[in-house]
Amino acid sequence: MPDQPGRTLSLARGLPRLIQGGMGVAISNWRLARAVSQAGGLGVVSGTALDRVLACRLQEGDADGHVRRILARFPDQALAQRVVQRWFVPSGIATPGAYRQVPLIDHRPAGDSLELLVAAGFAEVALAKDGHTGPVGINLLEKIQVANPAILYGALLAGVDAVLVGAGIPREFPALIAQLCAHEPGHLTLRVEGGQPGENVRVDFAPRELLGGARLPTLARPPFLAIISSDVLAQSLLRSTDGQVDGFIVEGAIAGGHNAPPRGGGHLSDIGEPIYGPRDLPDLGRLRQLDRPFWLAGGYGTADGLARASAAGAHGIQVGTLFSLCRESGMEESLRLRVLGLAANDEAHVFTDPLASPTGFPFKTVAVPGTASDRSVDAERIRICNIGLLRQAYRRPDGDIGWRCPAEPEAAFLAKGGAAKDLTGRKCLCNALMATAGFALAAPGGGREPALVTAGNCLAAAGLGLHHDLGAGDLVAALLSGSPLAGASATGNPSAHHRHGFAAQTGPA
Ligand SMILES: Cc1cc2nc3c(=O)[nH]c(=O)nc-3n(C[C@H](O)[C@H](O)[C@H](O)COP(=O)(O)O)c2cc1C
């Protein structure tokens, strides 16, 4: 196994023991990441759909002025001004949801799109880092290949302290990060369904072409953490990236958001959830041997979470669900309060939906009346693909590259050669997650797009001490010190927490 001791390893070991989940879209926004970072954790902003979030904030009038204030620090002021001119609406859009749409992007994004992506990556990280010295990371979904290089570059320009990538196998990221830190061109290889073996379609990004003559800062390479669910993937990543993975976040099947599918196939439980078993637990002994720090995620937001993880040889924990419901969370406020209410009354039901996500990966949903978890709400929704982040590239019969998503209008998907069976149960996560963060677009059938809440199984355990007054700082202090969270037994229902966690494997490192 290639091993690059010294600087590489110590970089990630210097990161805090508590990492706040990178939660998209805009659940972990700059405010949450900043608060966590100031309190002693690694605050993480979500990179998902940041361009659209920035465009919405500017169209809402940027009332507190933060976006324009921070873009005034962007190294290329002409670029920053173009972005503001294109999207800023001084008095805010008159009708809620009537945002001007950000154009969909493919593997050759137009200059305007790239400018918005870079500015958005920069602004979110720079705001999260503003006015303190705590570390801030960015979380990217590997699957969103076309947007990632430009958002990542913006984040690097803002001095991001860690890059976390999951939802795919991020083999090309270490090289991309190194190239972009040197302001050199970088690329990702586009996955094309139905492509010829050996064909190589790239998503290229050339910083100097975009930023022209601007004076560019010297950038230090931040540590790269791969989000994985198996030790086998960790080993394979180290081999295929010459060891340039600085650490791992090991996510269990009870974590919020997307989950890795269970090994061994598509069997579902009586209530229609994927069935996970012992084979889905990573071998922590093997992980310990890889000589990289790792953080355990999925049900560790408890008073004893850090101690359990440390006993298993982990450097720390990553916690998402708790932070997604704290005061600084980017979740739309009335929705956040409703979810907290459900949790407090033991009525928060979390379902691991095997179909909802266009990616085909299981996705956890919380049953909240009036949101897309509600079958009748989803059935009434008129499909539209106007954000398009989860579209998959495919080779068209005429040789060109096309883009399709099983949550787009059925006829369009079928006309592009998509399989009818893939349409079943799919939800438009792009629109739903924008809505959850308070940026619901106008829906084609009238009204606004419905939201969809995701959370880990620990939410249903209802013993987390969730209380709407908890701030991120309170959570960080409690989790780091192992104290019960205010107002409740912090460990909750152990069987629910640990069912698919790693607790059974704990033992001295
Ligand atoms: C609301 C929410 C959104 C999430 N979104 C993402 C995401 O976009 N990308 C990702 O890698 N992980 C995502 N996660 C997973 C978290 O980063 C974290 O690993 C997980 O929440 C830890 O488990 P816990 O939910 O039991 O605390 C999300 C989790 C939540 C609760």
XYZ file of C-alpha atoms and ligand atoms in Angstrom:
540
model
C 0.000 0.000 0.000
C 1.487 3.345 -0.928
C 2.025 5.369 2.174
C 3.091 8.939 2.379
C 3.800 9.582 6.007
C 4.712 12.882 7.584
C 2.960 15.914 6.227
C 0.052 14.144 4.551
C -0.963 12.159 7.590
C -0.465 14.886 10.161
C -2.608 17.233 8.069
C -5.747 15.218 8.656
C -4.803 14.254 12.213
C -4.848 17.943 13.017
C -8.556 18.132 12.190
C -11.047 18.253 15.077
C -12.530 15.086 16.550
C -16.010 16.282 15.748
C -17.005 16.853 12.147
C -20.401 18.320 11.396
C -22.175 16.522 8.551
C -21.945 18.021 5.094
C -25.659 18.270 4.439
C -27.187 19.337 1.177
C -28.834 21.316 -0.188
C -27.771 24.217 2.071
C -28.741 22.479 5.332
C -25.139 22.834 6.332
C -24.790 26.346 5.033
C -22.158 28.902 6.016
C -23.957 29.922 9.202
C -24.038 26.378 10.568
C -20.479 25.594 9.514
C -19.244 28.851 11.026
C -20.970 28.213 14.347
C -19.611 24.658 14.562
C -16.137 25.777 13.631
C -16.130 28.570 16.200
C -17.177 26.085 18.858
C -14.308 23.678 18.167
C -15.618 21.256 15.544
C -14.912 21.020 11.844
C -17.715 23.036 10.302
C -18.622 21.761 6.858
C -20.537 23.542 4.130
C -22.401 21.526 1.550
C -21.206 22.150 -2.002
C -24.380 20.743 -3.540
C -26.271 23.221 -5.734
C -24.307 26.136 -4.278
C -24.562 28.045 -7.555
C -28.347 27.905 -7.383
C -28.405 28.807 -3.707
C -26.233 31.862 -4.350
C -28.451 32.927 -7.269
C -31.548 32.584 -5.057
C -30.012 34.564 -2.200
C -29.091 37.375 -4.582
C -32.546 37.329 -6.144
C -34.094 37.575 -2.696
C -32.245 40.871 -2.344
C -29.335 39.689 -0.144
C -31.005 41.632 2.659
C -28.168 41.340 5.184
C -25.603 42.080 2.466
C -23.379 39.111 3.310
C -23.143 37.725 -0.211
C -22.077 41.006 -1.780
C -19.802 41.820 1.171
C -17.883 38.575 0.818
C -17.773 38.640 -2.978
C -15.977 41.968 -2.649
C -13.032 39.844 -1.438
C -13.032 37.547 -4.471
C -9.657 37.738 -6.248
C -11.184 38.661 -9.623
C -13.474 41.617 -8.950
C -14.665 41.892 -12.540
C -15.943 38.300 -12.325
C -17.582 38.893 -8.954
C -19.329 42.007 -10.226
C -20.651 40.164 -13.287
C -22.170 37.513 -11.010
C -23.815 40.146 -8.821
C -25.121 42.064 -11.833
C -26.609 38.936 -13.363
C -28.430 37.730 -10.263
C -28.942 40.529 -7.744
C -32.487 41.879 -7.454
C -32.214 44.922 -5.133
C -35.773 44.788 -3.822
C -35.994 40.995 -3.946
C -38.266 39.034 -6.283
C -41.869 40.081 -5.823
C -43.451 36.627 -5.866
C -42.034 33.944 -3.564
C -40.548 31.133 -5.631
C -40.493 33.098 -8.887
C -36.722 32.828 -9.183
C -35.121 33.301 -12.577
C -33.740 29.918 -13.405
C -30.063 29.104 -13.407
C -29.382 27.309 -16.727
C -28.738 23.568 -16.555
C -25.111 22.652 -17.085
C -23.465 19.764 -18.883
C -19.839 18.659 -19.093
C -18.892 21.838 -20.955
C -20.386 24.554 -18.756
C -20.701 28.010 -20.286
C -18.515 30.799 -18.927
C -21.421 32.406 -17.048
C -22.179 29.119 -15.314
C -18.559 28.619 -14.335
C -18.371 32.123 -12.921
C -21.429 31.507 -10.776
C -20.079 28.137 -9.578
C -16.670 29.517 -8.601
C -18.178 32.570 -6.915
C -20.617 30.358 -4.994
C -17.912 27.966 -3.741
C -15.837 30.951 -2.670
C -18.666 32.833 -0.962
C -19.954 29.905 1.090
C -16.535 28.975 2.452
C -15.350 32.559 2.926
C -18.505 33.417 4.894
C -18.127 30.297 7.038
C -14.515 31.253 7.794
C -15.174 34.944 8.290
C -14.045 36.520 11.544
C -12.485 33.520 13.328
C -9.698 30.998 12.869
C -11.586 27.701 13.171
C -11.429 25.166 10.331
C -14.112 24.835 7.659
C -14.495 22.021 5.136
C -16.587 21.559 2.021
C -18.579 18.443 1.202
C -19.059 17.485 -2.439
C -21.143 14.723 -3.970
C -18.902 12.835 -6.357
C -21.888 12.184 -8.620
C -22.333 15.854 -9.486
C -19.318 15.746 -11.733
C -20.032 18.719 -13.961
C -20.198 21.288 -11.155
C -17.527 19.950 -8.838
C -14.251 21.311 -10.281
C -15.478 24.921 -10.394
C -17.122 24.830 -6.942
C -14.040 23.173 -5.498
C -11.797 25.835 -6.999
C -13.921 28.590 -5.478
C -13.691 26.863 -2.099
C -9.904 26.549 -2.426
C -9.621 30.248 -3.245
C -11.432 30.928 0.033
C -8.886 28.792 1.927
C -11.045 25.757 2.650
C -9.450 23.575 5.355
C -10.690 20.143 4.257
C -12.391 18.586 1.239
C -14.859 15.780 1.930
C -16.252 13.781 -0.975
C -18.826 10.991 -0.919
C -21.697 9.524 -2.935
C -19.361 7.883 -5.410
C -15.753 6.773 -5.626
C -13.657 9.919 -5.571
C -10.501 8.508 -7.166
C -9.686 11.597 -9.195
C -10.077 14.138 -6.406
C -6.587 14.066 -4.892
C -5.066 14.946 -8.273
C -7.766 17.538 -8.989
C -7.220 19.248 -5.626
C -3.455 19.383 -6.175
C -3.859 20.836 -9.679
C -6.393 23.455 -8.669
C -4.294 24.499 -5.667
C -1.552 25.311 -8.171
C -4.153 27.136 -10.348
C -3.414 24.565 -13.052
C -6.080 22.976 -15.273
C -7.748 19.910 -13.774
C -10.415 17.472 -14.861
C -12.808 14.722 -13.859
C -13.655 11.844 -16.177
C -17.348 11.867 -17.024
C -19.251 8.608 -16.550
C -21.258 8.020 -19.705
C -23.899 5.281 -19.752
C -23.667 3.243 -22.914
C -20.262 4.736 -23.666
C -17.628 2.761 -25.556
C -14.980 1.064 -23.431
C -11.905 3.220 -23.244
C -13.615 6.420 -24.329
C -12.619 9.359 -22.211
C -15.013 12.288 -21.881
C -13.727 14.913 -19.517
C -15.069 17.724 -17.425
C -12.223 20.195 -17.796
C -11.639 23.250 -15.702
C -8.876 25.792 -16.274
C -8.690 28.393 -13.480
C -6.478 30.868 -15.310
C -8.745 30.895 -18.355
C -11.663 31.861 -16.148
C -9.956 34.323 -13.844
C -7.898 35.963 -16.539
C -5.212 38.240 -15.233
C -6.266 38.323 -11.582
C -3.536 37.984 -8.968
C -4.081 34.549 -7.499
C -3.223 33.622 -3.905
C -0.783 30.861 -3.029
C -2.844 27.921 -1.860
C -1.873 25.120 0.518
C -3.395 21.728 -0.255
C -6.138 20.979 2.297
C -6.575 17.428 3.585
C -8.863 15.221 1.535
C -11.322 12.941 3.351
C -13.168 10.263 1.396
C -16.621 9.301 2.645
C -16.937 5.553 2.427
C -18.975 2.708 3.848
C -16.542 -0.182 3.473
C -12.919 -0.904 4.314
C -12.558 -2.502 0.879
C -13.300 0.828 -0.787
C -10.875 2.593 1.557
C -8.102 0.204 0.577
C -8.886 0.477 -3.101
C -8.861 4.277 -2.913
C -5.473 4.348 -1.265
C -4.086 2.046 -3.947
C -5.536 3.946 -6.879
C -4.682 7.432 -5.664
C -1.071 6.774 -4.679
C -2.099 7.064 -1.079
C -3.153 10.670 -1.301
C -6.263 10.226 0.783
C -5.682 11.874 4.134
C -8.497 10.230 6.045
C -11.898 8.586 5.862
C -15.391 9.232 7.052
C -17.006 5.855 7.543
C -20.728 6.188 7.137
C -23.075 3.499 8.425
C -26.473 2.635 7.026
C -28.354 4.480 9.770
C -26.882 7.867 8.780
C -29.093 10.595 7.299
C -29.101 11.408 3.583
C -28.089 8.816 0.990
C -26.832 5.426 2.111
C -24.727 2.863 0.310
C -26.944 0.016 -0.908
C -26.732 -3.204 1.125
C -24.387 -5.865 -0.132
C -26.034 -8.877 -1.567
C -28.939 -7.392 -3.337
C -32.343 -5.937 -3.404
C -34.256 -7.735 -0.656
C -36.660 -5.468 1.163
C -38.171 -5.687 4.631
C -41.918 -5.954 5.281
C -42.165 -2.172 5.195
C -40.120 -1.891 2.007
C -36.726 -0.878 3.350
C -33.415 -2.338 2.176
C -32.153 -4.970 4.602
C -28.682 -4.398 5.996
C -26.742 -7.070 7.805
C -23.352 -7.818 9.303
C -21.744 -7.919 5.868
C -22.498 -4.213 5.506
C -20.395 -3.285 8.513
C -16.891 -2.185 7.584
C -14.045 -4.116 9.150
C -12.668 -1.492 11.535
C -9.615 -3.613 12.246
C -8.636 -3.345 8.596
C -9.346 0.385 8.621
C -7.081 0.858 11.620
C -4.277 -0.813 9.690
C -4.511 1.723 6.869
C -2.744 4.311 8.999
C -5.167 7.067 8.175
C -7.375 8.817 10.714
C -11.039 7.996 10.362
C -14.278 9.393 11.730
C -17.367 7.247 12.308
C -20.739 8.522 11.120
C -24.283 7.288 11.637
C -25.869 7.396 15.082
C -22.896 8.961 16.883
C -24.720 12.115 17.931
C -25.030 10.898 21.514
C -23.268 11.615 24.791
C -21.235 8.433 24.468
C -20.774 8.699 20.672
C -17.230 10.029 20.741
C -16.157 7.553 23.419
C -17.614 4.650 21.434
C -15.839 5.778 18.296
C -12.530 6.363 20.097
C -12.724 2.903 21.603
C -13.040 1.557 18.073
C -9.840 3.319 17.051
C -11.507 6.231 15.289
C -10.067 9.732 15.379
C -13.552 11.091 15.903
C -17.137 11.230 14.745
C -19.223 12.928 12.113
C -22.690 13.977 13.226
C -25.414 15.160 10.874
C -28.987 14.688 12.078
C -28.559 16.687 15.295
C -26.962 19.613 13.503
C -29.576 19.566 10.754
C -32.159 20.515 13.384
C -30.226 23.040 15.443
C -30.787 26.789 15.379
C -28.182 27.587 12.726
C -29.310 24.853 10.342
C -30.268 25.959 6.861
C -33.526 24.008 7.018
C -36.502 26.262 6.373
C -37.501 27.416 9.853
C -41.137 26.312 10.024
C -40.184 22.898 8.675
C -37.372 22.581 11.202
C -39.758 23.338 14.050
C -42.273 20.822 12.748
C -39.651 18.081 12.545
C -38.483 18.900 16.062
C -42.090 18.713 17.215
C -42.488 15.294 15.628
C -39.249 14.074 17.217
C -40.227 15.389 20.637
C -43.553 13.532 20.435
C -41.916 10.343 19.243
C -43.720 10.725 15.932
C -40.731 11.196 13.660
C -40.737 8.189 11.371
C -37.651 7.700 9.257
C -37.944 5.500 6.185
C -35.013 4.241 4.133
C -36.562 4.669 0.694
C -34.943 2.370 -1.874
C -36.513 4.219 -4.821
C -36.810 7.932 -4.038
C -33.383 9.016 -5.199
C -32.707 9.258 -8.936
C -29.223 7.933 -8.126
C -30.693 4.524 -7.280
C -29.111 4.693 -3.815
C -31.294 4.319 -0.715
C -32.279 7.703 0.700
C -33.653 8.346 4.177
C -36.865 10.345 4.354
C -38.777 11.668 7.355
C -42.568 11.348 7.199
C -43.688 14.973 7.417
C -47.256 15.688 6.298
C -47.428 18.038 3.320
C -43.936 17.208 2.073
C -42.919 14.870 -0.756
C -42.719 11.986 1.752
C -46.511 12.136 1.671
C -47.647 9.899 -1.224
C -50.548 12.142 -2.173
C -48.308 15.219 -2.364
C -45.844 13.374 -4.530
C -48.539 11.899 -6.756
C -49.980 15.350 -7.471
C -46.638 16.862 -8.359
C -46.069 17.527 -12.055
C -42.629 16.351 -13.043
C -40.135 18.884 -14.374
C -36.353 18.812 -14.728
C -35.214 22.395 -14.196
C -32.219 21.903 -11.905
C -30.786 18.703 -13.299
C -27.941 17.980 -10.870
C -28.577 14.247 -10.718
C -28.928 13.750 -14.458
C -26.828 10.974 -15.878
C -24.823 11.388 -19.087
C -25.546 8.764 -21.737
C -24.326 8.058 -25.245
C -27.089 8.813 -27.717
C -27.599 6.715 -30.856
C -26.274 9.637 -32.948
C -23.038 9.547 -30.951
C -23.610 12.747 -28.977
C -23.869 12.890 -25.210
C -27.367 13.227 -23.794
C -28.590 13.747 -20.232
C -31.470 11.991 -18.480
C -32.902 11.551 -15.004
C -35.508 9.014 -13.889
C -37.291 11.778 -11.962
C -37.766 13.943 -15.057
C -41.076 13.855 -17.003
C -41.726 10.222 -17.873
C -42.116 10.666 -21.635
C -38.840 12.570 -21.918
C -36.969 9.899 -19.967
C -38.384 7.080 -22.077
C -37.675 8.976 -25.305
C -34.037 9.169 -24.222
C -33.901 5.381 -23.902
C -34.421 5.303 -20.128
C -35.972 2.094 -18.752
C -39.622 2.314 -17.660
C -38.884 0.383 -14.455
C -36.473 3.126 -13.356
C -39.275 5.686 -13.208
C -41.092 4.012 -10.330
C -41.105 5.916 -7.076
C -38.461 8.450 -8.093
C -38.642 11.874 -6.502
C -37.025 15.050 -7.778
C -34.468 15.481 -5.013
C -33.110 18.620 -6.675
C -36.359 20.519 -6.266
C -37.310 18.878 -2.973
C -34.009 19.650 -1.256
C -33.929 23.225 -2.534
C -37.419 23.603 -1.036
C -36.302 22.104 2.294
C -33.682 24.844 2.516
C -36.306 27.523 1.869
C -35.685 27.955 -1.862
C -38.816 26.251 -3.219
C -39.208 27.002 -6.905
C -42.597 27.739 -8.424
C -44.166 24.396 -9.392
C -45.506 23.786 -12.912
C -48.956 22.922 -11.545
C -49.149 26.099 -9.440
C -47.903 26.737 -5.931
C -44.348 25.837 -4.974
C -42.335 22.660 -5.096
C -42.746 20.445 -2.004
C -39.899 19.876 0.429
C -38.474 16.528 1.586
C -36.713 16.059 4.906
C -33.926 13.547 5.390
C -32.508 12.417 8.741
C -30.784 9.427 10.254
C -32.533 6.648 12.147
C -31.431 8.260 15.400
C -34.141 10.865 14.855
C -36.795 8.190 15.290
C -35.112 7.035 18.486
C -36.293 10.349 19.922
C -33.817 10.277 22.747
C -31.441 12.782 21.305
C -32.452 15.681 23.429
C -33.614 17.585 20.414
C -34.972 20.892 21.414
C -35.475 23.779 19.076
C -33.460 26.107 21.257
C -30.257 24.136 20.864
C -27.577 25.989 18.994
C -24.668 24.422 17.156
C -22.299 25.561 19.915
C -24.353 23.724 22.570
C -24.221 20.583 20.480
C -20.482 20.770 19.871
C -19.788 21.304 23.581
C -22.019 18.394 24.601
C -20.685 15.998 21.981
C -17.032 16.781 22.688
C -17.407 16.547 26.449
C -19.694 13.524 26.409
C -22.392 15.362 28.330
C -26.070 14.632 27.886
C -27.804 17.132 25.659
C -30.025 19.525 27.526
C -33.465 18.265 28.385
C -33.270 14.580 27.595
C -31.555 11.286 28.068
C -28.829 11.574 25.508
C -28.389 7.977 24.581
C -32.007 7.338 23.678
C -32.977 3.872 22.656
C -29.705 2.013 22.326
C -31.077 -0.765 20.206
C -32.341 1.696 17.647
C -29.061 3.607 17.627
C -26.803 0.663 17.346
C -28.780 -1.657 15.145
C -26.588 -1.026 12.138
C -23.875 1.050 13.772
C -20.375 -0.105 14.488
C -20.775 -0.488 18.242
C -20.458 -4.253 18.091
C -16.960 -3.832 16.758
C -15.696 -1.472 19.383
C -12.560 -2.490 21.143
C -9.140 -1.147 21.834
C -7.429 0.294 18.800
C -30.288 16.517 6.455
C -29.100 15.704 6.066
C -28.538 15.892 4.800
C -27.393 15.175 4.438
N -26.825 15.423 3.217
C -25.641 14.834 2.899
C -24.980 15.171 1.691
O -25.469 15.979 0.907
N -23.797 14.575 1.419
C -23.225 13.674 2.292
O -22.126 13.175 2.011
N -23.827 13.337 3.449
C -25.019 13.895 3.776
N -25.616 13.593 4.962
C -24.921 12.686 5.909
C -24.117 13.486 6.962
O -23.055 14.163 6.349
C -23.569 12.592 8.090
O -22.612 11.691 7.601
C -24.643 11.798 8.771
O -25.743 12.620 9.021
C -24.154 11.199 10.087
O -25.109 10.380 10.671
P -26.290 10.910 11.620
O -27.323 11.454 10.694
O -26.762 9.659 12.326
O -25.725 11.917 12.555
C -26.805 14.247 5.336
C -27.417 14.044 6.588
C -28.533 14.760 6.947
C -29.138 14.524 8.315
